[in-house]
Coordinates of C-alpha atoms in Angstrom, one line a residue:
M1 CA -0.1 0.1 -0.2
N2 CA 1.3 3.5 -0.9
S3 CA 3.1 5.1 2.2
L4 CA 0.8 8.1 2.0
Q5 CA -2.1 6.1 3.2
T6 CA -0.3 4.2 5.9
T7 CA 0.1 7.5 7.8
N8 CA -3.7 8.0 7.9
N9 CA -5.5 5.7 10.3
A10 CA -8.7 7.6 10.2
S11 CA -9.4 7.1 6.4
K12 CA -13.1 6.6 5.9
A13 CA -15.2 5.3 3.0
I14 CA -17.1 8.2 1.3
G15 CA -18.4 6.6 -1.8
D16 CA -18.4 4.4 -4.7
I17 CA -17.1 4.6 -8.3
I18 CA -20.0 4.8 -10.7
E19 CA -18.2 5.6 -13.9
A20 CA -14.6 5.2 -15.3
H21 CA -13.4 6.7 -18.6
G22 CA -9.9 6.2 -18.9
P23 CA -8.0 8.2 -16.3
V24 CA -11.2 10.0 -15.1
V25 CA -13.5 8.3 -12.6
I26 CA -17.0 9.7 -11.3
I27 CA -17.6 9.0 -7.7
D28 CA -20.9 9.0 -5.8
C29 CA -20.2 10.5 -2.4
T30 CA -21.9 10.5 0.9
R31 CA -20.1 13.6 1.5
L32 CA -18.0 15.9 -0.9
P33 CA -14.3 15.9 -0.4
P34 CA -12.7 19.2 -1.0
L35 CA -10.9 19.8 -4.5
R36 CA -7.3 18.4 -4.6
Q37 CA -8.1 15.9 -1.8
A38 CA -6.4 12.6 -2.4
L39 CA -8.5 9.6 -2.4
Y40 CA -7.9 5.9 -2.8
T41 CA -9.5 2.5 -3.6
R42 CA -8.3 -1.1 -3.3
F43 CA -8.6 -3.9 -5.8
D44 CA -6.9 -7.3 -5.7
H45 CA -4.1 -6.1 -3.2
T46 CA -3.4 -2.9 -5.3
T47 CA -4.2 0.5 -4.2
Y48 CA -5.2 3.3 -6.6
L49 CA -5.0 7.0 -5.8
F50 CA -7.0 9.6 -7.1
E51 CA -7.1 13.5 -6.9
V52 CA -10.4 15.4 -6.8
H53 CA -10.6 18.0 -9.8
Q54 CA -14.3 18.7 -10.1
H55 CA -17.6 18.9 -8.3
L56 CA -20.5 17.8 -10.4
D57 CA -23.3 18.3 -8.1
E58 CA -24.1 17.8 -4.3
R59 CA -23.2 14.1 -4.6
H60 CA -20.8 13.5 -7.4
I61 CA -17.3 14.4 -8.1
R62 CA -14.8 13.8 -11.1
A63 CA -11.4 12.5 -10.0
I64 CA -8.3 11.9 -12.0
T65 CA -6.4 8.6 -11.3
L66 CA -2.6 8.8 -10.5
H67 CA -2.0 5.2 -11.2
G68 CA -2.6 3.0 -14.2
T69 CA -6.5 2.1 -14.4
A70 CA -6.3 -1.6 -15.2
G71 CA -8.7 -3.4 -12.8
L72 CA -10.6 -0.4 -11.9
S73 CA -14.5 -1.1 -12.1
R74 CA -17.9 0.4 -10.9
G75 CA -18.8 -0.3 -7.5
L76 CA -15.4 -0.2 -5.8
T77 CA -15.4 1.6 -2.5
V78 CA -13.6 4.8 -2.3
Y79 CA -11.8 6.1 1.0
D80 CA -10.6 9.5 1.8
T81 CA -7.0 9.9 3.0
G82 CA -8.0 13.2 4.8
A83 CA -5.5 15.3 3.0
P84 CA -4.2 16.4 -0.4
L85 CA -1.3 14.3 -2.0
Q86 CA 1.6 14.3 0.3
V87 CA 5.3 13.0 -0.1
P88 CA 7.8 11.8 2.5
V89 CA 10.7 14.2 2.9
S90 CA 14.1 13.6 4.5
K91 CA 17.8 14.8 4.0
E92 CA 18.6 11.2 2.9
C93 CA 16.7 12.0 -0.4
L94 CA 19.9 13.2 -2.2
G95 CA 21.1 10.9 -4.5
R96 CA 17.9 9.0 -4.9
L97 CA 15.6 8.5 -7.8
L98 CA 11.8 8.9 -6.8
N99 CA 8.4 8.9 -8.3
I100 CA 5.6 11.4 -7.9
F101 CA 4.7 9.7 -4.5
G102 CA 8.3 9.7 -3.1
E103 CA 8.5 6.0 -3.8
P104 CA 11.9 4.7 -5.0
L105 CA 12.5 3.9 -8.8
D106 CA 16.3 3.2 -8.3
G107 CA 15.7 -0.3 -6.8
L108 CA 16.9 0.8 -3.2
A109 CA 14.9 0.7 0.0
P110 CA 12.1 3.2 0.5
L111 CA 13.0 6.7 1.9
Q112 CA 13.6 6.9 5.6
H113 CA 11.5 10.0 6.0
D114 CA 11.2 12.7 8.7
E115 CA 7.9 14.0 7.8
F116 CA 5.3 14.5 5.1
R117 CA 4.6 17.5 3.0
N118 CA 1.7 18.7 1.2
I119 CA 2.5 19.1 -2.6
H120 CA 0.0 21.9 -2.8
S121 CA 1.5 24.2 -0.1
K122 CA 1.1 27.9 -0.7
P123 CA 3.9 30.2 -1.7
L124 CA 5.8 31.9 1.1
P125 CA 4.2 35.0 2.3
L126 CA 6.0 38.2 0.8
S127 CA 7.4 39.2 4.2
E128 CA 9.6 36.0 4.3
A129 CA 10.7 35.9 0.7
I130 CA 13.6 38.0 -0.6
G131 CA 14.1 39.6 -4.0
I132 CA 16.8 39.3 -6.5
T133 CA 20.3 39.4 -4.9
G134 CA 22.6 39.4 -7.7
I135 CA 23.8 36.8 -10.3
L136 CA 24.6 33.1 -9.7
E137 CA 27.8 32.4 -11.3
T138 CA 27.9 29.1 -13.2
G139 CA 31.6 29.0 -14.5
I140 CA 30.1 28.9 -17.9
K141 CA 31.7 31.9 -19.9
V142 CA 28.9 32.6 -22.3
I143 CA 26.1 32.4 -19.6
D144 CA 27.8 34.5 -17.2
L145 CA 28.8 37.1 -19.6
L146 CA 25.8 37.6 -21.8
C147 CA 22.8 36.0 -20.1
P148 CA 23.6 35.7 -16.3
F149 CA 21.5 33.6 -14.1
V150 CA 19.4 35.5 -11.4
K151 CA 20.1 34.0 -8.0
G152 CA 16.8 32.9 -6.8
G153 CA 15.3 33.5 -10.2
K154 CA 13.9 31.5 -13.0
T155 CA 16.0 30.7 -16.4
G156 CA 14.4 29.1 -19.5
L157 CA 16.4 27.0 -21.6
F158 CA 14.8 27.0 -25.2
G159 CA 16.1 24.4 -27.6
G160 CA 15.1 21.4 -29.8
A161 CA 16.6 17.8 -29.8
G162 CA 20.5 17.3 -30.3
V163 CA 21.8 20.9 -29.5
G164 CA 23.2 20.1 -26.1
K165 CA 20.2 20.9 -23.6
T166 CA 20.7 17.9 -21.4
V167 CA 24.5 18.3 -21.1
L168 CA 24.0 22.0 -20.3
I169 CA 21.6 21.1 -17.7
M170 CA 24.2 18.6 -16.1
E171 CA 26.9 21.1 -16.2
F172 CA 24.6 23.5 -14.3
I173 CA 24.1 20.8 -11.7
H174 CA 28.0 20.3 -11.5
S175 CA 28.6 23.9 -11.1
V176 CA 26.0 24.5 -8.4
S177 CA 27.5 21.6 -6.3
A178 CA 31.1 22.5 -7.1
I179 CA 31.1 26.4 -6.9
H180 CA 28.4 27.1 -4.6
K181 CA 28.4 23.7 -2.6
G182 CA 24.7 23.5 -3.1
V183 CA 22.1 20.7 -4.2
S184 CA 19.9 20.0 -7.1
V185 CA 16.5 18.7 -7.8
F186 CA 15.6 17.2 -11.1
A187 CA 11.9 17.1 -12.1
G188 CA 11.5 14.9 -15.3
V189 CA 8.0 15.8 -16.5
G190 CA 6.7 13.5 -19.3
E191 CA 10.4 12.2 -19.9
R192 CA 10.7 9.0 -22.1
I193 CA 11.9 6.1 -20.0
R194 CA 15.0 5.7 -22.3
E195 CA 16.0 9.3 -21.7
A196 CA 15.4 9.3 -18.0
H197 CA 17.6 6.1 -17.6
E198 CA 20.5 7.6 -19.7
L199 CA 20.3 10.9 -17.7
W200 CA 20.4 9.0 -14.5
R201 CA 23.4 6.9 -15.6
E202 CA 25.3 10.0 -17.1
M203 CA 24.8 11.9 -13.7
Q204 CA 26.2 9.0 -11.8
Q205 CA 29.2 8.7 -14.2
A206 CA 29.8 12.5 -14.0
G207 CA 29.9 12.3 -10.1
V208 CA 27.0 14.8 -9.5
M209 CA 24.2 12.2 -8.4
S210 CA 25.3 12.4 -4.6
D211 CA 24.2 16.1 -4.5
T212 CA 21.0 15.5 -6.7
L213 CA 17.5 14.4 -6.2
M214 CA 15.6 13.1 -9.3
V215 CA 11.8 12.9 -9.4
F216 CA 10.2 11.4 -12.5
G217 CA 6.7 11.2 -14.0
Q218 CA 7.2 9.3 -17.2
M219 CA 5.6 9.8 -20.5
D220 CA 3.6 6.6 -20.2
E221 CA 2.1 7.4 -17.0
S222 CA -1.4 9.1 -16.2
P223 CA -1.7 12.9 -17.2
G224 CA -2.5 13.4 -13.4
V225 CA 1.1 12.3 -12.7
R226 CA 2.6 14.3 -15.4
F227 CA 0.6 17.4 -14.2
R228 CA 1.6 16.9 -10.5
V229 CA 5.2 15.6 -10.7
G230 CA 6.5 19.1 -11.0
L231 CA 4.9 20.2 -7.8
S232 CA 6.1 17.0 -6.0
A233 CA 9.7 17.8 -7.0
L234 CA 9.3 21.5 -5.9
T235 CA 8.1 20.3 -2.5
Y236 CA 11.5 18.6 -2.1
A237 CA 13.3 21.6 -3.3
E238 CA 11.6 23.7 -0.7
Y239 CA 12.3 21.2 2.1
L240 CA 15.9 21.2 1.2
R241 CA 16.0 25.1 0.9
D242 CA 14.5 25.3 4.4
T243 CA 16.4 22.5 6.2
L244 CA 19.9 22.5 4.5
Q245 CA 19.9 26.4 4.1
K246 CA 21.8 26.1 0.8
E247 CA 21.7 27.0 -2.9
V248 CA 19.0 24.7 -4.4
L249 CA 19.0 24.4 -8.2
F250 CA 15.5 23.3 -9.3
V251 CA 15.6 21.8 -12.9
M252 CA 12.5 21.0 -14.8
D253 CA 12.5 19.2 -18.1
N254 CA 10.2 19.8 -19.9
V255 CA 7.9 22.5 -18.4
F256 CA 5.9 22.4 -21.7
R257 CA 4.9 18.9 -21.1
F258 CA 3.4 20.1 -17.7
V259 CA 1.3 22.4 -19.7
Q260 CA 0.4 19.6 -22.2
A261 CA -0.8 17.4 -19.3
G262 CA -2.8 20.1 -17.9
S263 CA -4.5 20.6 -21.3
E264 CA -5.3 16.7 -21.2
I265 CA -6.7 16.9 -18.0
S266 CA -8.9 20.0 -19.0
S267 CA -10.3 18.1 -22.0
L268 CA -11.1 14.9 -19.8
L269 CA -13.0 17.2 -17.5
G270 CA -15.0 18.7 -20.2
R271 CA -13.8 22.1 -20.2
M272 CA -14.1 24.2 -23.3
P273 CA -10.7 24.9 -24.9
A274 CA -9.5 28.5 -25.1
T275 CA -6.8 30.0 -27.3
V276 CA -5.2 27.7 -29.8
G277 CA -6.8 24.7 -28.1
Y278 CA -5.3 25.3 -24.6
Q279 CA -7.0 24.9 -21.4
P280 CA -8.6 28.1 -20.2
T281 CA -6.8 27.8 -17.0
L282 CA -3.4 28.0 -18.7
T283 CA -2.0 31.0 -16.9
S284 CA -3.2 30.2 -13.5
E285 CA -1.6 26.7 -13.7
V286 CA 1.6 28.0 -14.8
A287 CA 1.6 30.7 -12.1
E288 CA 0.8 28.2 -9.5
L289 CA 3.9 26.3 -10.1
E290 CA 6.2 29.3 -10.8
D291 CA 5.1 31.5 -7.9
R292 CA 6.4 28.9 -5.4
I293 CA 10.1 29.3 -6.7
L294 CA 11.1 31.6 -4.2
S295 CA 14.2 32.5 -1.9
T296 CA 14.3 33.3 1.8
R297 CA 17.1 34.7 4.1
Q298 CA 18.1 30.9 4.8
G299 CA 18.3 29.6 1.3
A300 CA 17.7 30.1 -2.2
I301 CA 15.8 28.3 -5.0
T302 CA 17.4 29.1 -8.6
S303 CA 15.3 27.3 -11.3
V304 CA 16.3 26.3 -14.8
Q305 CA 13.5 25.1 -17.0
A306 CA 13.8 23.3 -20.4
V307 CA 11.1 24.6 -22.7
Y308 CA 10.0 23.1 -25.8
V309 CA 8.8 25.7 -28.4
P310 CA 6.1 24.3 -30.6
A311 CA 6.9 24.9 -34.5
D312 CA 9.6 27.4 -33.2
D313 CA 6.6 29.9 -32.5
M314 CA 7.8 32.1 -29.4
T315 CA 4.4 33.6 -29.6
D316 CA 2.5 30.4 -28.7
P317 CA 0.1 30.9 -25.7
A318 CA 1.9 28.2 -23.7
V319 CA 5.4 29.7 -24.4
S320 CA 4.2 33.1 -23.6
A321 CA 2.7 32.2 -20.4
I322 CA 5.9 30.6 -19.3
L323 CA 8.1 33.5 -20.7
S324 CA 6.2 36.0 -18.4
H325 CA 7.8 34.3 -15.3
L326 CA 11.3 33.9 -16.4
D327 CA 14.2 36.2 -15.6
T328 CA 16.7 34.9 -18.1
T329 CA 16.1 33.3 -21.6
V330 CA 18.8 31.1 -23.0
I331 CA 18.2 30.1 -26.6
L332 CA 20.1 27.1 -28.0
S333 CA 20.8 27.3 -31.7
R334 CA 21.0 24.5 -34.2
D335 CA 23.1 26.8 -36.3
Q336 CA 25.7 27.4 -33.6
A337 CA 25.8 23.6 -33.0
S338 CA 26.5 23.0 -36.5
K339 CA 29.7 25.3 -36.5
G340 CA 31.0 23.2 -33.4
I341 CA 30.2 26.1 -31.0
Y342 CA 29.4 24.5 -27.6
P343 CA 27.6 25.3 -25.5
A344 CA 25.4 26.2 -28.5
V345 CA 23.9 29.3 -26.9
D346 CA 22.7 32.1 -29.4
P347 CA 24.4 35.2 -27.9
L348 CA 22.0 37.6 -29.8
R349 CA 18.7 36.0 -28.9
S350 CA 19.5 35.1 -25.4
S351 CA 18.8 37.7 -22.8
S352 CA 18.6 38.4 -19.0
K353 CA 16.6 40.9 -17.1
L354 CA 19.7 41.6 -15.0
M355 CA 21.4 43.1 -18.0
D356 CA 21.6 46.7 -16.7
R357 CA 24.3 48.7 -15.2
Q358 CA 22.7 48.9 -11.7
T359 CA 22.8 45.3 -11.2
L360 CA 25.9 44.2 -13.1
G361 CA 28.1 47.3 -12.5
D362 CA 29.5 49.3 -15.2
R363 CA 32.5 47.1 -16.2
H364 CA 30.3 43.9 -16.8
Y365 CA 27.6 45.7 -18.5
S366 CA 30.1 47.6 -20.9
V367 CA 32.0 44.5 -21.8
A368 CA 28.9 42.4 -22.5
Q369 CA 27.3 45.2 -24.5
T370 CA 30.4 45.6 -26.7
V371 CA 30.9 41.7 -27.1
R372 CA 27.3 41.5 -28.2
E373 CA 27.8 44.5 -30.7
H374 CA 30.8 42.8 -32.3
L375 CA 28.8 39.4 -32.7
A376 CA 25.8 41.3 -34.1
R377 CA 28.1 43.1 -36.7
Y378 CA 29.6 40.1 -37.7
D379 CA 26.1 38.4 -38.0
E380 CA 25.1 41.1 -40.3
L381 CA 28.1 40.8 -42.5
E382 CA 28.2 37.0 -42.9
D383 CA 26.1 36.9 -46.1
I384 CA 28.3 39.6 -47.6
I385 CA 31.5 37.6 -46.7
A386 CA 30.1 34.4 -48.2
M387 CA 29.3 36.2 -51.3
L388 CA 32.3 38.6 -51.9
G389 CA 35.0 37.4 -49.4
V390 CA 36.3 39.2 -46.4
E391 CA 38.6 41.4 -48.5
E392 CA 35.7 43.3 -49.7
L393 CA 34.9 44.7 -46.3
S394 CA 36.3 47.9 -45.0
E395 CA 39.4 47.8 -42.6
A396 CA 37.2 48.6 -39.6
D397 CA 34.7 45.9 -40.5
R398 CA 37.6 43.2 -41.0
L399 CA 39.0 44.1 -37.7
I400 CA 35.4 43.7 -36.1
V401 CA 35.0 40.3 -37.9
T402 CA 38.2 39.0 -37.0
R403 CA 37.8 39.8 -33.2
A404 CA 34.1 38.5 -33.3
R405 CA 35.1 35.2 -34.6
K406 CA 37.8 34.9 -31.9
L407 CA 35.2 35.8 -29.3
Q408 CA 32.9 33.4 -30.7
R409 CA 35.3 30.7 -30.2
Y410 CA 36.5 32.0 -26.9
L411 CA 33.0 31.6 -25.5
T412 CA 33.1 27.7 -26.2
Q413 CA 34.7 25.5 -23.3
P414 CA 35.0 22.1 -22.3
F415 CA 32.5 20.7 -19.7
S416 CA 33.4 18.7 -16.8
V417 CA 30.5 16.1 -17.1
L418 CA 31.8 15.4 -20.7
A419 CA 35.4 14.7 -19.5
Q420 CA 35.0 11.0 -19.8
H421 CA 33.7 11.2 -23.5
S422 CA 35.8 14.1 -24.9
K423 CA 39.0 13.0 -23.0
Q424 CA 39.5 16.8 -22.2
S425 CA 39.1 18.0 -18.7
G426 CA 36.3 20.4 -18.0
V427 CA 37.0 23.9 -17.0
S428 CA 34.9 26.5 -15.0
V429 CA 36.1 30.2 -15.6
P430 CA 35.1 32.8 -12.9
L431 CA 33.5 35.9 -14.1
A432 CA 36.4 38.2 -13.3
K433 CA 38.8 36.3 -15.8
V434 CA 36.2 36.2 -18.4
L435 CA 35.8 40.1 -18.4
T436 CA 39.4 40.5 -18.4
D437 CA 39.9 38.1 -21.3
C438 CA 37.1 39.8 -23.3
E439 CA 38.6 43.3 -22.8
A440 CA 42.0 42.1 -24.0
F441 CA 40.2 40.6 -27.2
L442 CA 38.2 44.0 -27.7
S443 CA 41.5 46.0 -27.3
G444 CA 43.5 44.0 -29.8
Q445 CA 45.8 42.3 -27.3
Y446 CA 45.1 38.9 -28.9
D447 CA 44.8 39.9 -32.6
N448 CA 48.0 38.0 -33.3
L449 CA 46.4 34.6 -32.0
S450 CA 44.7 32.2 -34.4
E451 CA 41.1 31.1 -33.9
G452 CA 42.1 27.6 -33.1
Q453 CA 44.1 29.0 -30.1
C454 CA 40.8 30.6 -28.6
Y455 CA 38.7 27.4 -29.2
M456 CA 37.6 24.9 -26.3
R457 CA 39.7 26.3 -23.7
G458 CA 39.2 28.3 -20.2
S459 CA 40.6 31.6 -19.4
M460 CA 43.3 33.1 -21.7
Q461 CA 45.3 34.0 -18.8
D462 CA 45.8 30.3 -17.9

């Protein structure tokens, strides 16, 4: 029986299943449980959990199953757990692979928990939360220079398949562990089983699993699981923030699948679709998740969220709803990857709300803007160079193109999590060294170097 139910000895029968439509069940109740209440039934030594989503009338409710539905039938007695869905939390959760209920997926013993926490807990009151406190250095040159992470903020990682999204996420986790001595929580929303297994093994090989908790709601599971697994993982992140009082990196892959699961549930409940077929509750569902990613004086939660962009349309309602909550937008470009520029961050389309003099300081802001100007001018001239050759450019433009190409290659670097595959040890470069190097490139100190000497290395000073 699920560990959630064993904590509640006072559970009582509240009704019977009268209809079952896929993952949706309609229950005839003697008393109406509140919305989001966790209910359960038993059949053939198996426990099925439900979550209440809709009150139909004074006796009937619609609930979504959080397990497979094989074996469910009309007439089964439904019991009330007396609370919303709760997960067991403990400091021993680090290094573990869990499901939405806090049960192990790694074949190890169940989590020895200290307490249970409600996955629907409210955001902290404003009096306890703190605002932006500066940038969170990652040691990744292009990120720290051009689209810095907000400490305690939210970053969106936009990119298709094969551009290095997973590798970049693993490197973020490694950086938080190595630089800030923090911990990470990974929420796999709608992950393919193969992808989840590969990521878990790669995290172990990279040596970052001991400071990481992974929570998965897989693609073949009920939409109720895929819809709530993000909240379950966030509950663990809040617990680690409050008890360990450390930097917590909350990684969610993929937040678009969270929106998709909400759309499925909305259709199953019979709601009329809204813009472009999305659920009418889209913005409030995204806000419910995003508004809980907060920092306190004791610890910070910094979020990195991978976002799939349907048909590369950044105006899609789901993408717009997510974008409105983000502090930093990192765009991974297939064009950059095809040139061998890794990490494949598009420096001109990526941005951060921290890119102002007051937050970054005059030096960082000026260097970042000048680097971006050089790269933008090179981008404008690429077509002319391809047709006529670089010799046809003015002397000033030739100098800008030369320095921009070296800067483009300088902003690549080998990653620690790929050291076993690339046979090249990873590097982490402090922001101060990045600024010094870029100033030297822009002033012409490295004009005599070849582009190859700038490629895939750490600081030029080393």
